[in-house]
mmCIF file of C-alpha atoms in Angstrom:
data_model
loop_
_atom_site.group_PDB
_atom_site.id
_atom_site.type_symbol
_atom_site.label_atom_id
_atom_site.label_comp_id
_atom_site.label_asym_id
_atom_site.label_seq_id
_atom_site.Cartn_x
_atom_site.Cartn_y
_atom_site.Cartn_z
ATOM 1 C CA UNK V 19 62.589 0.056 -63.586
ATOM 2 C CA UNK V 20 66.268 0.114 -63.454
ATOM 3 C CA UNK V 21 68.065 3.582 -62.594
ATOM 4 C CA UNK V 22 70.351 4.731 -64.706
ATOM 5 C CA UNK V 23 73.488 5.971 -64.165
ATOM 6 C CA UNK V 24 73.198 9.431 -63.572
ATOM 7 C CA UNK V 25 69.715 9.229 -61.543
ATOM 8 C CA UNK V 26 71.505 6.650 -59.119
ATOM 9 C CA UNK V 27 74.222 9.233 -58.873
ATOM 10 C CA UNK V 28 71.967 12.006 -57.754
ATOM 11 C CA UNK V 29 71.075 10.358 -55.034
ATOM 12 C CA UNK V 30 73.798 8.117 -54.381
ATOM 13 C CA UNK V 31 75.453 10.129 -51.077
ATOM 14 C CA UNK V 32 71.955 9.579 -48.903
ATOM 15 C CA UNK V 33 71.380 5.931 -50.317
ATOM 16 C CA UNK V 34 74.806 5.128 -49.346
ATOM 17 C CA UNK V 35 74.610 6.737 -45.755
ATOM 18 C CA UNK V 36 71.489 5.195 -45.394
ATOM 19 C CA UNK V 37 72.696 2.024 -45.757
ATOM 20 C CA UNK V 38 75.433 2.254 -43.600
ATOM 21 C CA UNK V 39 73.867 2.933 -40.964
ATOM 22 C CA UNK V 40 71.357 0.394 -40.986
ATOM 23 C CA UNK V 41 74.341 -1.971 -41.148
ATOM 24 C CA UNK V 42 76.131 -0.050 -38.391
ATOM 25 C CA UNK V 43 73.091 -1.235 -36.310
ATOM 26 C CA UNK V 44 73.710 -4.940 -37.048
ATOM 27 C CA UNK V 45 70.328 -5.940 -36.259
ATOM 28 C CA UNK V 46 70.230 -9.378 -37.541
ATOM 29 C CA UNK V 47 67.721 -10.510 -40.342
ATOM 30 C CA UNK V 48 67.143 -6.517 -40.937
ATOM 31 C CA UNK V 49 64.900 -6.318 -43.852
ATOM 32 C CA UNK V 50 65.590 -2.867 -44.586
ATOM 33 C CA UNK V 51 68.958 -3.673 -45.352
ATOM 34 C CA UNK V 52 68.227 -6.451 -47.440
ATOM 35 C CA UNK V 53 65.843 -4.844 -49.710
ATOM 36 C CA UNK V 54 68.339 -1.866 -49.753
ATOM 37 C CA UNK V 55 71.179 -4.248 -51.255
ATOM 38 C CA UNK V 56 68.405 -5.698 -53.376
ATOM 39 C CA UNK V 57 67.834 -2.562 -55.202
ATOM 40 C CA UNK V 58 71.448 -1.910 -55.041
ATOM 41 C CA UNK V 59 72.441 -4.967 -57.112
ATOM 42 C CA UNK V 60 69.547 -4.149 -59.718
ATOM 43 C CA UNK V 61 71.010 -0.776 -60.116
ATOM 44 C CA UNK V 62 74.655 -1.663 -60.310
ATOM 45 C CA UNK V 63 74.158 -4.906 -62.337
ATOM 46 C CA UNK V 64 74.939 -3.856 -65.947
ATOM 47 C CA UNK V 65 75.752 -0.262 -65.162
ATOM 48 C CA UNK V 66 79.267 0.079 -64.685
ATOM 49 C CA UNK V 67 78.946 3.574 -63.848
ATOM 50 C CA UNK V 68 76.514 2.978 -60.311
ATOM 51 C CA UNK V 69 79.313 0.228 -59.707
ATOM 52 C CA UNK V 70 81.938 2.587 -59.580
ATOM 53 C CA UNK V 71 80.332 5.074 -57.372
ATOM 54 C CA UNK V 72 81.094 2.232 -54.751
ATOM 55 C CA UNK V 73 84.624 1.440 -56.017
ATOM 56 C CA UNK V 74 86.092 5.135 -56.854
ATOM 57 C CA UNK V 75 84.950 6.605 -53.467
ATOM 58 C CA UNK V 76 87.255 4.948 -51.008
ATOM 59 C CA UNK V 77 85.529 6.200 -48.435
ATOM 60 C CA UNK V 78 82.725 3.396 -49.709
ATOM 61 C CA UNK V 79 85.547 0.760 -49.196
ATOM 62 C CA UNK V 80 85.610 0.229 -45.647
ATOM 63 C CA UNK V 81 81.790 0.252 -45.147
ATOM 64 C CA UNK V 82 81.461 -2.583 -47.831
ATOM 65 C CA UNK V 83 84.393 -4.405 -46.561
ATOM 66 C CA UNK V 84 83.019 -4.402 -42.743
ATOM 67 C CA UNK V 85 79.352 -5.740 -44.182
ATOM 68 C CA UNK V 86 77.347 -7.362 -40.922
ATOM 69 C CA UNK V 87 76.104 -10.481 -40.965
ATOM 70 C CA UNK V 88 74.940 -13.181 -38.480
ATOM 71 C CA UNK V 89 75.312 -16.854 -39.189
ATOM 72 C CA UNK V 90 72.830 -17.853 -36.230
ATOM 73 C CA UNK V 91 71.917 -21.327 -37.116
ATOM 74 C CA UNK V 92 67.955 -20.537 -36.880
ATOM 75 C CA UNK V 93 66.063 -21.393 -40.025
ATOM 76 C CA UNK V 94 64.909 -18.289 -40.078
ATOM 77 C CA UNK V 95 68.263 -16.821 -40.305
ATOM 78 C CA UNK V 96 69.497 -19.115 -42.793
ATOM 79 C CA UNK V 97 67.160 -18.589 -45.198
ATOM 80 C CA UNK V 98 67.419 -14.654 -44.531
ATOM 81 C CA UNK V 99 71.140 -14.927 -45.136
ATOM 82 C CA UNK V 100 70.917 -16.909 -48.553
ATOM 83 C CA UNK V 101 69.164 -13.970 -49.604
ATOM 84 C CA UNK V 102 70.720 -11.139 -48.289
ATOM 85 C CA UNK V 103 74.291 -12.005 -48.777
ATOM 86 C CA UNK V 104 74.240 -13.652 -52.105
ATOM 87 C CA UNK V 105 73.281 -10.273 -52.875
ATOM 88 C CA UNK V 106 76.257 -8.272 -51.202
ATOM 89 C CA UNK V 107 78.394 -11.388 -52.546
ATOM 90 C CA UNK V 108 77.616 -10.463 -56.067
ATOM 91 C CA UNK V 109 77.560 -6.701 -55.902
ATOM 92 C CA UNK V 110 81.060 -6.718 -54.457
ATOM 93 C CA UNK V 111 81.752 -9.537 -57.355
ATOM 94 C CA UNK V 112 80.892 -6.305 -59.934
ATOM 95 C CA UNK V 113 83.045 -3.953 -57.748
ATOM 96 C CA UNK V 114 86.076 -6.349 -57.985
ATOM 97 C CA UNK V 115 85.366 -7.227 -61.895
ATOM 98 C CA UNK V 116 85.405 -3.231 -62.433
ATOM 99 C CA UNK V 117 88.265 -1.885 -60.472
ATOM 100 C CA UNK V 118 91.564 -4.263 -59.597
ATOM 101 C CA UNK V 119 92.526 -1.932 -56.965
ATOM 102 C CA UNK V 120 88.721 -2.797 -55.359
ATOM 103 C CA UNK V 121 89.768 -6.742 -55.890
ATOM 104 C CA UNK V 122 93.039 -6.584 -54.294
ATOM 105 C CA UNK V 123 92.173 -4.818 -51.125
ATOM 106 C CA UNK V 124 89.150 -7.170 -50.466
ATOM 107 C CA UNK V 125 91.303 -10.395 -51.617
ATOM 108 C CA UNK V 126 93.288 -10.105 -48.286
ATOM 109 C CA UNK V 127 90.179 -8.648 -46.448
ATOM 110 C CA UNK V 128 89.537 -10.733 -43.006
ATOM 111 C CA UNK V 129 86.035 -10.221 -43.654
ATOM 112 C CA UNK V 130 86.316 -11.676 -47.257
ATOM 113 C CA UNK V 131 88.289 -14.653 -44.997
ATOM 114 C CA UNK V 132 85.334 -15.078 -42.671
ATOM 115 C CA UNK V 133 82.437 -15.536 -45.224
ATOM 116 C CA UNK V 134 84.880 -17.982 -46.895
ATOM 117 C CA UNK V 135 85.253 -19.502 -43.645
ATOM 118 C CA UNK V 136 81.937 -20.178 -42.022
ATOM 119 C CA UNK V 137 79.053 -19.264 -45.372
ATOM 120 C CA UNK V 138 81.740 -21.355 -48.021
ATOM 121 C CA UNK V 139 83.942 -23.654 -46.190
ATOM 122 C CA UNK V 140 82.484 -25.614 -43.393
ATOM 123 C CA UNK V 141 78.967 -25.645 -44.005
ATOM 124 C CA UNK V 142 76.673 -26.439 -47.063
ATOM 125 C CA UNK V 143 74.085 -24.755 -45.482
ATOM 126 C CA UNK V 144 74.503 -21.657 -48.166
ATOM 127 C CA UNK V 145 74.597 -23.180 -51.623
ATOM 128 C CA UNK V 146 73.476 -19.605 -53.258
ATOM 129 C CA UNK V 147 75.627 -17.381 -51.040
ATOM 130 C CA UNK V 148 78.395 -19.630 -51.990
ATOM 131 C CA UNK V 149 78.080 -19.611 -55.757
ATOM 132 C CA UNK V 150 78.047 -15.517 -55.474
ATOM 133 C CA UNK V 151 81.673 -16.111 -53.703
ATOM 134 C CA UNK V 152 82.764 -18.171 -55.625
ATOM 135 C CA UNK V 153 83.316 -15.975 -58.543
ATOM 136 C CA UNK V 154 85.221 -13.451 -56.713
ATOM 137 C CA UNK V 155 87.765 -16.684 -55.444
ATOM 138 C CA UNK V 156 88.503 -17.551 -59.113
ATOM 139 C CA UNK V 157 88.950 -14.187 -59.895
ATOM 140 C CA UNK V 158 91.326 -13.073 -56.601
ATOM 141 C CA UNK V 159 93.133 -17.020 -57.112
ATOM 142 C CA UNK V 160 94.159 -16.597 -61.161
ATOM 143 C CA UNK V 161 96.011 -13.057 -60.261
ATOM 144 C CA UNK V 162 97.159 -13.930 -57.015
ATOM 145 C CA UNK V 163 99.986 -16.420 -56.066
ATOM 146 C CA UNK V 164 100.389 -15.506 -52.586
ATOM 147 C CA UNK V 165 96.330 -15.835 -52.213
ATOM 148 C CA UNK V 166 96.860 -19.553 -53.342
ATOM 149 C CA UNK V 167 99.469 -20.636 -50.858
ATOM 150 C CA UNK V 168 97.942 -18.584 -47.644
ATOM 151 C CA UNK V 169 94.689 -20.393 -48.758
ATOM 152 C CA UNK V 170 95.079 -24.050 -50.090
ATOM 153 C CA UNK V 171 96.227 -24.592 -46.772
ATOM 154 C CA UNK V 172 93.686 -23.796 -44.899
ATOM 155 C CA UNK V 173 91.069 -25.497 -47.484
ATOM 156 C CA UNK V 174 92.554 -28.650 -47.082
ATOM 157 C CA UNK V 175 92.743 -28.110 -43.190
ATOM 158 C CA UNK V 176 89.159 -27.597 -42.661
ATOM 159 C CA UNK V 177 88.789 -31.199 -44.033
ATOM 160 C CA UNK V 178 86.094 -31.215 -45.631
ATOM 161 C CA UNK V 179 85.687 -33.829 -48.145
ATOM 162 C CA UNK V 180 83.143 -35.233 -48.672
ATOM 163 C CA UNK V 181 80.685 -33.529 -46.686
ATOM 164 C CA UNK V 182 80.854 -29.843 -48.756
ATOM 165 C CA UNK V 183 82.193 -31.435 -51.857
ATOM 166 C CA UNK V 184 80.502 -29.194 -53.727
ATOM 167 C CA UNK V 185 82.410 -26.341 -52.711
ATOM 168 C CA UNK V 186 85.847 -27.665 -51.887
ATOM 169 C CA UNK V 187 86.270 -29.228 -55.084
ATOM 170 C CA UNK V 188 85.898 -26.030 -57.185
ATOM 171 C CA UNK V 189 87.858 -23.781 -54.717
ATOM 172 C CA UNK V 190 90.797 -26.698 -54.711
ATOM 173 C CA UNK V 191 90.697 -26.767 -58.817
ATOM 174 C CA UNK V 192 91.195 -22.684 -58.884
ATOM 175 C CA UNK V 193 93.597 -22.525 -56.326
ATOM 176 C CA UNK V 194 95.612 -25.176 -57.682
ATOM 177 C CA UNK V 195 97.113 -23.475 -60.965
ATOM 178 C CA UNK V 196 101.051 -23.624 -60.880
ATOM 179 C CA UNK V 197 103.472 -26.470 -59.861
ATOM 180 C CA UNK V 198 104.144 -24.892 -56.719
ATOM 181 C CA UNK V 199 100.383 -24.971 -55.854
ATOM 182 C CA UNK V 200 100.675 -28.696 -56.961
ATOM 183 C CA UNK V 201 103.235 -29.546 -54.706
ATOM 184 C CA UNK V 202 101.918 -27.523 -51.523
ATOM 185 C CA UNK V 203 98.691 -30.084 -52.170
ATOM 186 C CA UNK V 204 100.455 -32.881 -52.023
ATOM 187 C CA UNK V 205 102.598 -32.122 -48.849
ATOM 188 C CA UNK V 206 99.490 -30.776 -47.348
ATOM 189 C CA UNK V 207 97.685 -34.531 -48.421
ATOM 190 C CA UNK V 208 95.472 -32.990 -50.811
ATOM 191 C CA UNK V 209 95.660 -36.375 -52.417
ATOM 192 C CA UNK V 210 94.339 -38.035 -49.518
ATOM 193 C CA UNK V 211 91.381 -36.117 -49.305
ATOM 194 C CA UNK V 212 90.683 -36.469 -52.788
ATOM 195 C CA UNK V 213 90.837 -40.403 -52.609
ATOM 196 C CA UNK V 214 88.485 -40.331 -49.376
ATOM 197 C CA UNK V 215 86.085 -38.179 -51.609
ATOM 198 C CA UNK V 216 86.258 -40.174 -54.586
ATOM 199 C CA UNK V 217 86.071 -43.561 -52.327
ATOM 200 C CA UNK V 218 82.862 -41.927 -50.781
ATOM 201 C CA UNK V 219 80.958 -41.212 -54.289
ATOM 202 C CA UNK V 220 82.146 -44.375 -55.588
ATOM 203 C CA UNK V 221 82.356 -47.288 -52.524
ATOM 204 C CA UNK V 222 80.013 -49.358 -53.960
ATOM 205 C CA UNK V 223 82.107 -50.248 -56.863
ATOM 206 C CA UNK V 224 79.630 -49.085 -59.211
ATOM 207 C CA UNK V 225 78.146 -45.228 -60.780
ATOM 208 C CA UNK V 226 76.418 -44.193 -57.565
ATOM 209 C CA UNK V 227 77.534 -42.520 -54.431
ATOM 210 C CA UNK V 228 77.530 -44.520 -51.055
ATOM 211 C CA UNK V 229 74.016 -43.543 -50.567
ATOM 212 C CA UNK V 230 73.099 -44.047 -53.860
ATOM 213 C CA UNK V 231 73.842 -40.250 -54.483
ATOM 214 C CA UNK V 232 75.645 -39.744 -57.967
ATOM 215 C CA UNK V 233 78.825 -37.290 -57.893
ATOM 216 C CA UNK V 234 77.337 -34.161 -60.425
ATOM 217 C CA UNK V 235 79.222 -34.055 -63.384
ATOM 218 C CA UNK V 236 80.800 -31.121 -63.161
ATOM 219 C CA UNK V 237 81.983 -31.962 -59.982
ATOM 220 C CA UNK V 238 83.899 -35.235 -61.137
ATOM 221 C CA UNK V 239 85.049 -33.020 -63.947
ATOM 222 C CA UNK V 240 86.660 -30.158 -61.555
ATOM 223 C CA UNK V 241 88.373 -33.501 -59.810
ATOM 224 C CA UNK V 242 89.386 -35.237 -62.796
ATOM 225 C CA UNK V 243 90.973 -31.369 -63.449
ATOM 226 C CA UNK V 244 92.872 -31.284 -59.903
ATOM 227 C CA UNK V 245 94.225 -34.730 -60.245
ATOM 228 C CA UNK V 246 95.432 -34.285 -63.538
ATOM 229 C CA UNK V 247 96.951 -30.656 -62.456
ATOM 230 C CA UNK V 248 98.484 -32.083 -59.189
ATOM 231 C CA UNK V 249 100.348 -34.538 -60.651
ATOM 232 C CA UNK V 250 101.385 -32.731 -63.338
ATOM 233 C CA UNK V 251 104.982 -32.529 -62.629
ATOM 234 C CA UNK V 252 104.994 -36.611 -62.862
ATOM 235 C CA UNK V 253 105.201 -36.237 -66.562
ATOM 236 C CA UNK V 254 106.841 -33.132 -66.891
ATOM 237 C CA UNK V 255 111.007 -32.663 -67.577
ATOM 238 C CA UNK V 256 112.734 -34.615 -65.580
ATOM 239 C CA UNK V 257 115.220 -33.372 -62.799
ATOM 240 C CA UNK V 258 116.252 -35.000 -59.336
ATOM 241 C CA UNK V 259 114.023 -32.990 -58.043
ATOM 242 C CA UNK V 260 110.718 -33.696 -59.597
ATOM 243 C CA UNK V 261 111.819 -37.479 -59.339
ATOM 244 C CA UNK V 262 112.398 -37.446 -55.506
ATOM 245 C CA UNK V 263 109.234 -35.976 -55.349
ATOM 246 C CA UNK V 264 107.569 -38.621 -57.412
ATOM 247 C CA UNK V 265 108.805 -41.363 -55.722
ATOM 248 C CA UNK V 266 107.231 -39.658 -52.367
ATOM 249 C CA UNK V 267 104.277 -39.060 -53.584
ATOM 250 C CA UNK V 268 103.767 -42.444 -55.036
ATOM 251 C CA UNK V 269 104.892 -43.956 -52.211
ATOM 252 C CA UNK V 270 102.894 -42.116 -49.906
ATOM 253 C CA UNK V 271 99.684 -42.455 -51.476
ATOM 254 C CA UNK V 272 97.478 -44.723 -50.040
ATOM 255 C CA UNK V 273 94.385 -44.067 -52.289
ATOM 256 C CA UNK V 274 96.075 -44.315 -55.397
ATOM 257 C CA UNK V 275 94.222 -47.386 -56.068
ATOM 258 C CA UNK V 276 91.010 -46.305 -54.673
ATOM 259 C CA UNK V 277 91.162 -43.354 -57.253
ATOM 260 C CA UNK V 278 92.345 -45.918 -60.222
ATOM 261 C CA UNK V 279 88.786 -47.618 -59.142
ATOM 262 C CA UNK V 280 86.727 -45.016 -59.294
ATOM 263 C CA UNK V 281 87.921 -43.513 -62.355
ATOM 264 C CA UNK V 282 87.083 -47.267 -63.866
ATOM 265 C CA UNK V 283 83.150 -46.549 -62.342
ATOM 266 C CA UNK V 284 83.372 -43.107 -63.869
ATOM 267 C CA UNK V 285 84.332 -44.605 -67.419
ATOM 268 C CA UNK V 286 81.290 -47.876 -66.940
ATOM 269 C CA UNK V 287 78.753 -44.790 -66.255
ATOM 270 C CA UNK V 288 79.519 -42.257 -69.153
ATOM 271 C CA UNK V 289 81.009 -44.726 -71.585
ATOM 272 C CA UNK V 290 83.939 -45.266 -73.910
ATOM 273 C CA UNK V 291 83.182 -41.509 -75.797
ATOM 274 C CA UNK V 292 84.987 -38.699 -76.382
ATOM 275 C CA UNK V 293 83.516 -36.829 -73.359
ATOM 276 C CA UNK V 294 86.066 -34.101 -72.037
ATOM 277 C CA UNK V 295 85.113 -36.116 -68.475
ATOM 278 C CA UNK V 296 86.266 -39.596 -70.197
ATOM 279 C CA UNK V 297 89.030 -37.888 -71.909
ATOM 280 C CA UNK V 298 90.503 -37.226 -68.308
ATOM 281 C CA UNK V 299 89.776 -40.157 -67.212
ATOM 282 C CA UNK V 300 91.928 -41.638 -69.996
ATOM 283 C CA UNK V 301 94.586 -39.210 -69.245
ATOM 284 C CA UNK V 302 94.406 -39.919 -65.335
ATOM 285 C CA UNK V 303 94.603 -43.753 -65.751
ATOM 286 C CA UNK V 304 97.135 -43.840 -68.112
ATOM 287 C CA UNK V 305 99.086 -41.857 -65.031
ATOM 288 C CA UNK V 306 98.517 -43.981 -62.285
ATOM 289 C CA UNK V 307 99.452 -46.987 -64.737
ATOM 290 C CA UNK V 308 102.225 -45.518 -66.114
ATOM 291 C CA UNK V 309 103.546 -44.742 -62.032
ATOM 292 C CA UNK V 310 101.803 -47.653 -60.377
ATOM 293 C CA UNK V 311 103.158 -51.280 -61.457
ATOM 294 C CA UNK V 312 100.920 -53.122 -58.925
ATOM 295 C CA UNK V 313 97.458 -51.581 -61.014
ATOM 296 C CA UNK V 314 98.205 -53.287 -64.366
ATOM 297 C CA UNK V 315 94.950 -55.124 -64.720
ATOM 298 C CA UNK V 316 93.889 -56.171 -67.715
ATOM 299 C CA UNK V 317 91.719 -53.357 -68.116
ATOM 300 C CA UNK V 318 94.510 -50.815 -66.889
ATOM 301 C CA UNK V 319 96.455 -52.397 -70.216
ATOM 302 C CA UNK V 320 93.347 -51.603 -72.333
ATOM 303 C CA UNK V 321 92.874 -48.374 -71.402
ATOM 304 C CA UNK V 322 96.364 -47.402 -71.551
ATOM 305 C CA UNK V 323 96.817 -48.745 -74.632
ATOM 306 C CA UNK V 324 93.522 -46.646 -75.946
ATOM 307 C CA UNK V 325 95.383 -43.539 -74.352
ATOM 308 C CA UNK V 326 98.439 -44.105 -76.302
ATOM 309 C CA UNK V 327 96.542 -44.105 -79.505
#
């Protein structure tokens, strides 16, 4: 039975104290605490008013903010973990949704930086914890600018690609939303990465990955998205800027025809259609061709000619 707003209230000041002091202990895998956030999230999920007891109480703030957890590397911990912290994860997802004041003091948080860090970043060991950050990354990277340049860089400095493609890919295609976000990608050789990635899922020439592991669709789709976004400023107006910048970037980028081949394998799996996936494709080819002399194959030509259509 879910509590309602006013019976969670009642009661709130003990649960809360409770709680924090079970987390004060930081006694690793502590089921208490877990079942405690458990019941937490059921109460607060669809009740705005038991999520703002957390987020108009700043006294809450810091003990949320300075949640324990252990990454030990112990199956036993891991599997605790995915459990108890794609719980907190998503209860302090509601808190931000409900209170921009909440969002912006956790944004910068260096405890919001470490889960990002070790749960999100370098390991794929979390793949539920992860998808309750993720939500609160979108949310902090389409209000924040300064949140996108302190953190693309570091992204594309853990190096990543291919091994936690998963998450990197998504995280890239939010944090990359202006044209200064586009060019910090490039100069930080966030089109490198992406041709290693793409040369990974796509190295045998044909639909498959190298192991025979096909890229998920909506992964190739957030790609096709942060190609298409990164080199944006190729087709937009014109100024001795942008066309210095071109010229460097085409110059400098080695996988350009490694990504021209695998958008070619993602076209011969989904088909000539008018898939939104193709549709980038189209849009992405017709880019490289347009920048890229040395790729006009005969099927470049076709394809650019379909594009112009």
């Amino acid at each position: 039975m879910v509590v309602g707003g006013q019976q969670f209230a009642e009661f709130f000041d003990d649960f809360a104290n409770v709680y924090i002091q079970l987390d004060k202990a930081r006694t690793e895998c502590d089921e208490n605490k877990r079942k405690l956030m458990s019941f937490w999230l059921k109460v607060a999920t669809d009740c705005d008013k038991n999520v703002r007891l957390i987020t108009d109480c700043p006294q809450m703030h810091t003990p949320m903010f300075d949640f324990f957890a252990s990454l030990n590397a112990k199956e036993k911990v891991v599997a605790f973990n995915e459990e108890s912290l794609s719980d907190f994860y998503n209860l302090m997802h509601l808190c931000c949704l409900s209170d921009p004041n909440f969002l912006e003091k956790w944004a910068f948080h260096q405890n919001l930086d470490w889960a990002v860090k070790n749960a999100y970043l370098l390991s794929p060991a979390y793949p539920r914890t992860s998808d309750s950050i993720f939500p609160t990354l979108k949310l902090i990277s389409d209000f924040s600018a300064d949140y996108r340049q302190r953190n693309l860089p570091l992204v594309l400095k853990a190096a990543k690609l291919p091994q936690n493609s998963r998450n990197i890919i998504r995280y890239l295609d939010v944090l990359v939303k202006s044209q200064d976000d586009a060019i910090s990608f490039i100069e930080k050789k966030g089109l490198e990465q992406i041709s290693k990635y793409l040369q990974a899922k796509f190295s045998t020439g044909g639909a498959g990955g190298k192991d025979g592991e096909e890229a998920p669709k909506d992964e190739l789709e957030a790609t096709l998205r942060l190609l298409l976004k990164a080199t944006d400023f190729m087709v937009s107006e014109r100024s001795e800027k942008f066309e210095r910048a071109i010229e460097k970037v085409m110059k400098g980028w080695e996988g350009k025809t490694v990504v021209l081949n695998a958008l070619l394998s993602i076209l011969e799996l989904y088909g000539w259609s008018e898939d939104k996936l193709v549709l980038e494709c189209y849009k992405m080819i017709k880019r490289l061709c347009g920048y890229v002399r040395a790729c006009a194959t005969p099927l470049c030509a076709c394809v650019v000619s379909l594009t112009a259509c």
